[in-house]
mmCIF file of C-alpha atoms in Angstrom:
data_model
loop_
_atom_site.group_PDB
_atom_site.id
_atom_site.type_symbol
_atom_site.label_atom_id
_atom_site.label_comp_id
_atom_site.label_asym_id
_atom_site.label_seq_id
_atom_site.Cartn_x
_atom_site.Cartn_y
_atom_site.Cartn_z
ATOM 1 C CA MET A 217 1.229 -19.697 -1.612
ATOM 2 C CA LEU A 218 -1.581 -18.840 -3.988
ATOM 3 C CA SER A 219 -1.538 -20.674 -7.286
ATOM 4 C CA SER A 220 -2.702 -17.477 -8.946
ATOM 5 C CA TYR A 221 -2.646 -13.846 -7.916
ATOM 6 C CA ASP A 222 -5.681 -12.860 -9.934
ATOM 7 C CA LEU A 223 -7.996 -10.513 -8.103
ATOM 8 C CA ALA A 224 -10.757 -13.079 -7.599
ATOM 9 C CA ALA A 225 -8.321 -15.472 -5.876
ATOM 10 C CA ILE A 226 -7.019 -12.697 -3.628
ATOM 11 C CA MET A 227 -10.549 -11.654 -2.675
ATOM 12 C CA ALA A 228 -11.437 -15.258 -1.849
ATOM 13 C CA ARG A 229 -8.360 -15.626 0.370
ATOM 14 C CA LEU A 230 -9.123 -12.422 2.272
ATOM 15 C CA ASP A 231 -12.852 -13.099 2.552
ATOM 16 C CA GLY A 232 -14.093 -13.421 6.112
ATOM 17 C CA ARG A 233 -11.225 -11.560 7.789
ATOM 18 C CA GLU A 234 -12.551 -9.532 10.707
ATOM 19 C CA ALA A 235 -11.859 -5.805 10.553
ATOM 20 C CA ALA A 236 -9.949 -4.738 13.660
ATOM 21 C CA LEU A 237 -11.048 -1.683 15.599
ATOM 22 C CA ASP A 238 -8.895 1.422 15.843
ATOM 23 C CA LEU A 239 -6.393 1.205 18.683
ATOM 24 C CA LEU A 240 -6.642 3.508 21.660
ATOM 25 C CA THR A 241 -3.275 5.228 21.596
ATOM 26 C CA GLN A 242 -1.667 8.550 22.412
ATOM 27 C CA GLU A 243 0.555 8.249 19.352
ATOM 28 C CA ARG A 244 -0.283 10.036 16.159
ATOM 29 C CA GLN A 245 -2.131 7.891 13.642
ATOM 30 C CA ALA A 246 -2.066 7.470 9.884
ATOM 31 C CA ALA A 247 -3.574 5.117 7.338
ATOM 32 C CA VAL A 248 -2.676 3.889 3.854
ATOM 33 C CA ALA A 249 -4.487 1.979 1.127
ATOM 34 C CA ALA A 250 -3.065 -1.010 -0.725
ATOM 35 C CA ILE A 251 -5.233 -0.761 -3.839
ATOM 36 C CA LEU A 252 -5.557 -3.752 -6.161
ATOM 37 C CA ARG A 253 -7.154 -3.957 -9.577
ATOM 38 C CA ALA A 254 -7.499 -6.495 -12.337
ATOM 39 C CA PRO A 255 -5.571 -5.559 -15.482
ATOM 40 C CA ALA A 256 -7.606 -4.040 -18.288
ATOM 41 C CA GLY A 257 -9.087 -6.385 -20.876
ATOM 42 C CA PRO A 258 -8.166 -6.380 -24.569
ATOM 43 C CA LEU A 259 -10.541 -3.486 -25.245
ATOM 44 C CA GLY A 260 -9.278 -1.511 -22.260
ATOM 45 C CA ALA A 261 -12.324 -2.270 -20.107
ATOM 46 C CA ALA A 262 -11.606 -2.975 -16.453
ATOM 47 C CA PHE A 263 -12.659 -6.335 -15.049
ATOM 48 C CA ASP A 264 -15.285 -6.181 -12.297
ATOM 49 C CA PRO A 265 -14.385 -8.904 -9.719
ATOM 50 C CA LEU A 266 -17.900 -8.794 -8.261
ATOM 51 C CA ALA A 267 -19.579 -9.556 -11.586
ATOM 52 C CA GLY A 268 -18.137 -13.068 -11.983
ATOM 53 C CA GLY A 269 -16.340 -14.512 -14.962
ATOM 54 C CA ARG A 270 -12.643 -14.938 -15.525
ATOM 55 C CA GLU A 271 -10.295 -11.959 -15.451
ATOM 56 C CA PRO A 272 -7.445 -11.596 -17.931
ATOM 57 C CA GLY A 273 -4.421 -11.752 -15.599
ATOM 58 C CA GLU A 274 -2.833 -11.168 -12.219
ATOM 59 C CA ALA A 275 -3.878 -8.312 -10.000
ATOM 60 C CA GLU A 276 -1.996 -5.030 -10.099
ATOM 61 C CA LEU A 277 -0.989 -2.865 -7.131
ATOM 62 C CA LEU A 278 -0.974 0.931 -7.088
ATOM 63 C CA LEU A 279 2.264 2.498 -5.865
ATOM 64 C CA ILE A 280 3.141 6.171 -5.605
ATOM 65 C CA ARG A 281 6.417 8.050 -5.297
ATOM 66 C CA ARG A 282 6.210 10.831 -2.779
ATOM 67 C CA ALA A 283 7.237 14.294 -3.933
ATOM 68 C CA GLU A 284 10.566 15.660 -2.719
ATOM 69 C CA HIS A 285 10.057 17.905 0.291
ATOM 70 C CA PRO A 286 12.617 18.806 2.990
ATOM 71 C CA ALA A 287 10.016 18.589 5.790
ATOM 72 C CA ASP A 288 8.871 15.091 4.794
ATOM 73 C CA PRO A 289 10.937 12.297 6.430
ATOM 74 C CA TRP A 290 9.742 9.950 3.681
ATOM 75 C CA SER A 291 10.451 12.423 0.883
ATOM 76 C CA GLY A 292 10.888 10.716 -2.487
ATOM 77 C CA HIS A 293 10.045 7.247 -1.147
ATOM 78 C CA MET A 294 7.897 4.706 -2.942
ATOM 79 C CA ALA A 295 4.708 4.333 -0.918
ATOM 80 C CA LEU A 296 1.037 3.471 -0.765
ATOM 81 C CA PRO A 297 -1.506 6.308 -0.940
ATOM 82 C CA GLY A 298 -2.307 7.592 2.527
ATOM 83 C CA GLY A 299 -1.404 10.006 5.272
ATOM 84 C CA ARG A 300 -2.087 11.282 8.759
ATOM 85 C CA ARG A 301 -5.436 11.104 10.462
ATOM 86 C CA GLU A 302 -7.203 14.440 10.794
ATOM 87 C CA PRO A 303 -9.602 15.371 13.617
ATOM 88 C CA ALA A 304 -12.566 15.227 11.224
ATOM 89 C CA ASP A 305 -11.818 11.601 10.256
ATOM 90 C CA GLU A 306 -14.243 9.354 12.125
ATOM 91 C CA SER A 307 -11.906 6.370 11.755
ATOM 92 C CA LEU A 308 -8.614 5.313 10.226
ATOM 93 C CA LEU A 309 -10.586 3.734 7.395
ATOM 94 C CA ALA A 310 -12.000 7.175 6.689
ATOM 95 C CA THR A 311 -8.441 8.522 6.718
ATOM 96 C CA ALA A 312 -7.325 5.981 4.105
ATOM 97 C CA ILE A 313 -10.297 6.819 1.883
ATOM 98 C CA ARG A 314 -9.853 10.597 2.210
ATOM 99 C CA GLU A 315 -6.102 10.561 1.673
ATOM 100 C CA THR A 316 -6.402 8.311 -1.383
ATOM 101 C CA ARG A 317 -8.964 10.658 -2.918
ATOM 102 C CA GLU A 318 -6.776 13.683 -2.199
ATOM 103 C CA GLU A 319 -3.497 12.166 -3.387
ATOM 104 C CA VAL A 320 -4.455 10.192 -6.502
ATOM 105 C CA GLY A 321 -8.094 11.084 -7.190
ATOM 106 C CA ILE A 322 -9.574 7.623 -6.546
ATOM 107 C CA ASP A 323 -12.814 7.586 -4.517
ATOM 108 C CA LEU A 324 -12.586 4.225 -2.770
ATOM 109 C CA ALA A 325 -16.068 4.659 -1.317
ATOM 110 C CA ALA A 326 -17.470 4.777 -4.851
ATOM 111 C CA HIS A 327 -15.104 2.510 -6.774
ATOM 112 C CA GLY A 328 -13.542 0.187 -4.196
ATOM 113 C CA THR A 329 -14.344 -2.800 -2.003
ATOM 114 C CA LEU A 330 -12.608 -3.116 1.374
ATOM 115 C CA LEU A 331 -10.929 -6.534 1.575
ATOM 116 C CA ALA A 332 -8.899 -6.422 4.783
ATOM 117 C CA ARG A 333 -7.260 -4.363 7.460
ATOM 118 C CA LEU A 334 -3.699 -5.397 8.249
ATOM 119 C CA PRO A 335 -1.957 -4.945 11.630
ATOM 120 C CA GLU A 336 -0.706 -1.459 12.441
ATOM 121 C CA VAL A 337 2.952 -0.721 11.770
ATOM 122 C CA PRO A 338 4.977 1.748 13.883
ATOM 123 C CA ALA A 339 6.323 4.522 11.679
ATOM 124 C CA VAL A 340 10.106 4.766 11.543
ATOM 125 C CA ALA A 341 11.914 7.748 10.042
ATOM 126 C CA ARG A 342 15.679 7.920 9.629
ATOM 127 C CA GLY A 343 16.138 4.869 11.834
ATOM 128 C CA ARG A 344 14.027 6.064 14.775
ATOM 129 C CA ARG A 345 10.418 5.624 15.909
ATOM 130 C CA ALA A 346 8.412 8.602 14.691
ATOM 131 C CA GLY A 347 5.722 8.472 17.388
ATOM 132 C CA MET A 348 3.057 7.399 14.924
ATOM 133 C CA ILE A 349 1.310 4.169 13.941
ATOM 134 C CA VAL A 350 0.124 3.397 10.406
ATOM 135 C CA ALA A 351 -2.927 1.255 9.637
ATOM 136 C CA PRO A 352 -2.864 -0.457 6.216
ATOM 137 C CA PHE A 353 -6.165 -1.249 4.450
ATOM 138 C CA VAL A 354 -6.493 -3.471 1.371
ATOM 139 C CA PHE A 355 -9.008 -2.545 -1.328
ATOM 140 C CA ALA A 356 -10.093 -4.024 -4.656
ATOM 141 C CA LEU A 357 -11.251 -1.632 -7.359
ATOM 142 C CA ARG A 358 -14.499 -2.371 -9.185
ATOM 143 C CA SER A 359 -13.488 0.147 -11.840
ATOM 144 C CA THR A 360 -10.388 2.252 -12.366
ATOM 145 C CA PRO A 361 -10.947 6.003 -12.595
ATOM 146 C CA GLU A 362 -8.284 8.190 -14.131
ATOM 147 C CA LEU A 363 -5.566 9.117 -11.659
ATOM 148 C CA THR A 364 -5.307 12.764 -10.634
ATOM 149 C CA LEU A 365 -2.112 13.370 -8.661
ATOM 150 C CA SER A 366 -1.785 16.015 -5.965
ATOM 151 C CA GLY A 367 1.357 18.043 -5.349
ATOM 152 C CA GLU A 368 2.377 15.485 -2.697
ATOM 153 C CA VAL A 369 2.778 12.746 -5.319
ATOM 154 C CA ALA A 370 5.547 12.790 -7.927
ATOM 155 C CA GLU A 371 4.281 9.746 -9.838
ATOM 156 C CA ALA A 372 1.905 6.800 -9.578
ATOM 157 C CA LEU A 373 2.117 3.440 -11.286
ATOM 158 C CA TRP A 374 0.381 0.069 -11.433
ATOM 159 C CA THR A 375 2.603 -2.993 -11.054
ATOM 160 C CA PRO A 376 1.754 -6.731 -11.078
ATOM 161 C CA LEU A 377 1.396 -8.081 -7.534
ATOM 162 C CA GLY A 378 2.394 -11.679 -8.337
ATOM 163 C CA PRO A 379 6.140 -11.132 -8.904
ATOM 164 C CA LEU A 380 6.344 -9.140 -5.657
ATOM 165 C CA ALA A 381 4.411 -11.713 -3.622
ATOM 166 C CA ARG A 382 6.371 -14.660 -5.043
ATOM 167 C CA GLY A 383 9.682 -13.076 -4.074
ATOM 168 C CA GLU A 384 10.810 -12.561 -7.650
ATOM 169 C CA ARG A 385 11.543 -8.872 -7.037
ATOM 170 C CA THR A 386 13.163 -9.184 -3.598
ATOM 171 C CA SER A 387 16.548 -7.524 -3.171
ATOM 172 C CA ARG A 388 18.655 -5.512 -0.717
ATOM 173 C CA TYR A 389 18.841 -1.752 -0.324
ATOM 174 C CA ALA A 390 22.011 -0.126 1.032
ATOM 175 C CA TYR A 391 20.829 2.450 3.576
ATOM 176 C CA THR A 392 23.360 4.653 5.369
ATOM 177 C CA HIS A 393 22.414 5.424 8.981
ATOM 178 C CA GLU A 394 24.741 7.325 11.325
ATOM 179 C CA GLY A 395 27.751 6.360 9.243
ATOM 180 C CA ASN A 396 26.831 2.684 8.995
ATOM 181 C CA VAL A 397 25.667 1.031 5.792
ATOM 182 C CA LEU A 398 22.734 -1.292 6.442
ATOM 183 C CA GLN A 399 21.565 -3.858 3.892
ATOM 184 C CA LEU A 400 17.774 -3.668 4.196
ATOM 185 C CA PRO A 401 15.271 -5.915 2.417
ATOM 186 C CA CYS A 402 13.395 -4.290 -0.431
ATOM 187 C CA LEU A 403 11.325 -4.897 -3.544
ATOM 188 C CA LEU A 404 12.394 -3.747 -6.982
ATOM 189 C CA VAL A 405 9.733 -2.285 -9.271
ATOM 190 C CA ASP A 406 11.465 -1.493 -12.543
ATOM 191 C CA GLU A 407 14.187 0.936 -11.388
ATOM 192 C CA ARG A 408 12.328 1.931 -8.236
ATOM 193 C CA VAL A 409 13.063 0.615 -4.740
ATOM 194 C CA VAL A 410 10.263 -0.180 -2.293
ATOM 195 C CA TRP A 411 11.658 -0.419 1.229
ATOM 196 C CA GLY A 412 11.007 0.595 4.830
ATOM 197 C CA LEU A 413 7.395 0.985 5.966
ATOM 198 C CA THR A 414 5.875 0.158 2.590
ATOM 199 C CA TYR A 415 7.964 -3.009 2.311
ATOM 200 C CA LEU A 416 6.846 -4.106 5.798
ATOM 201 C CA MET A 417 3.174 -3.517 5.038
ATOM 202 C CA LEU A 418 3.334 -5.387 1.733
ATOM 203 C CA LYS A 419 5.148 -8.231 3.474
ATOM 204 C CA GLN A 420 2.212 -8.436 5.912
ATOM 205 C CA LEU A 421 -0.186 -8.668 2.966
ATOM 206 C CA PHE A 422 1.869 -11.444 1.358
ATOM 207 C CA GLU A 423 1.979 -13.393 4.652
ATOM 208 C CA VAL A 424 -1.824 -13.256 4.879
ATOM 209 C CA LEU A 425 -2.197 -14.416 1.279
ATOM 210 C CA HIS A 426 0.219 -17.325 1.829
ATOM 211 C CA ARG A 427 -1.435 -18.757 4.952
#
């Protein structure tokens, strides 16, 4: 386990990881971005992890809550910015960058540094495989632009990564599926519950950081 979850320590742990190529698959594809930033300094200025020096605290993770929509199987869920790959996307990395820009207004090409690509996760909706794989990418922000939320996002928030990674926010979520109540692992962020696909992808990130 890392002794500190400041952004410089996280970047050092992820340094040198090889970026996997997109899988050849007939399934639909999607990509999300786990975006990390250093907390703002006492004057509100963001810390630049590439400029050296000591940052003021542990890294923060951007989470969104998806807007309620009857056609969305993940309607209202806590999530990472991202979405389905479009034909014009040259790669899943391009998908993650485009979707992040569209959903929360952050241009990762301009403001972010790619740290890692985590293993793909099969999408599950309402207890069944959804015929889609999701590729998670981890980014560090060099600066934090103002968030501009699309209609697909109900809210966005920054939360400290350390308590999540250390297991301090781990709990159980009672999910009812076909009449059965399942106790699924989750993370608690204030009064919000992070479970399902997003929980699995964050767990992958924590496992990499703890190796």
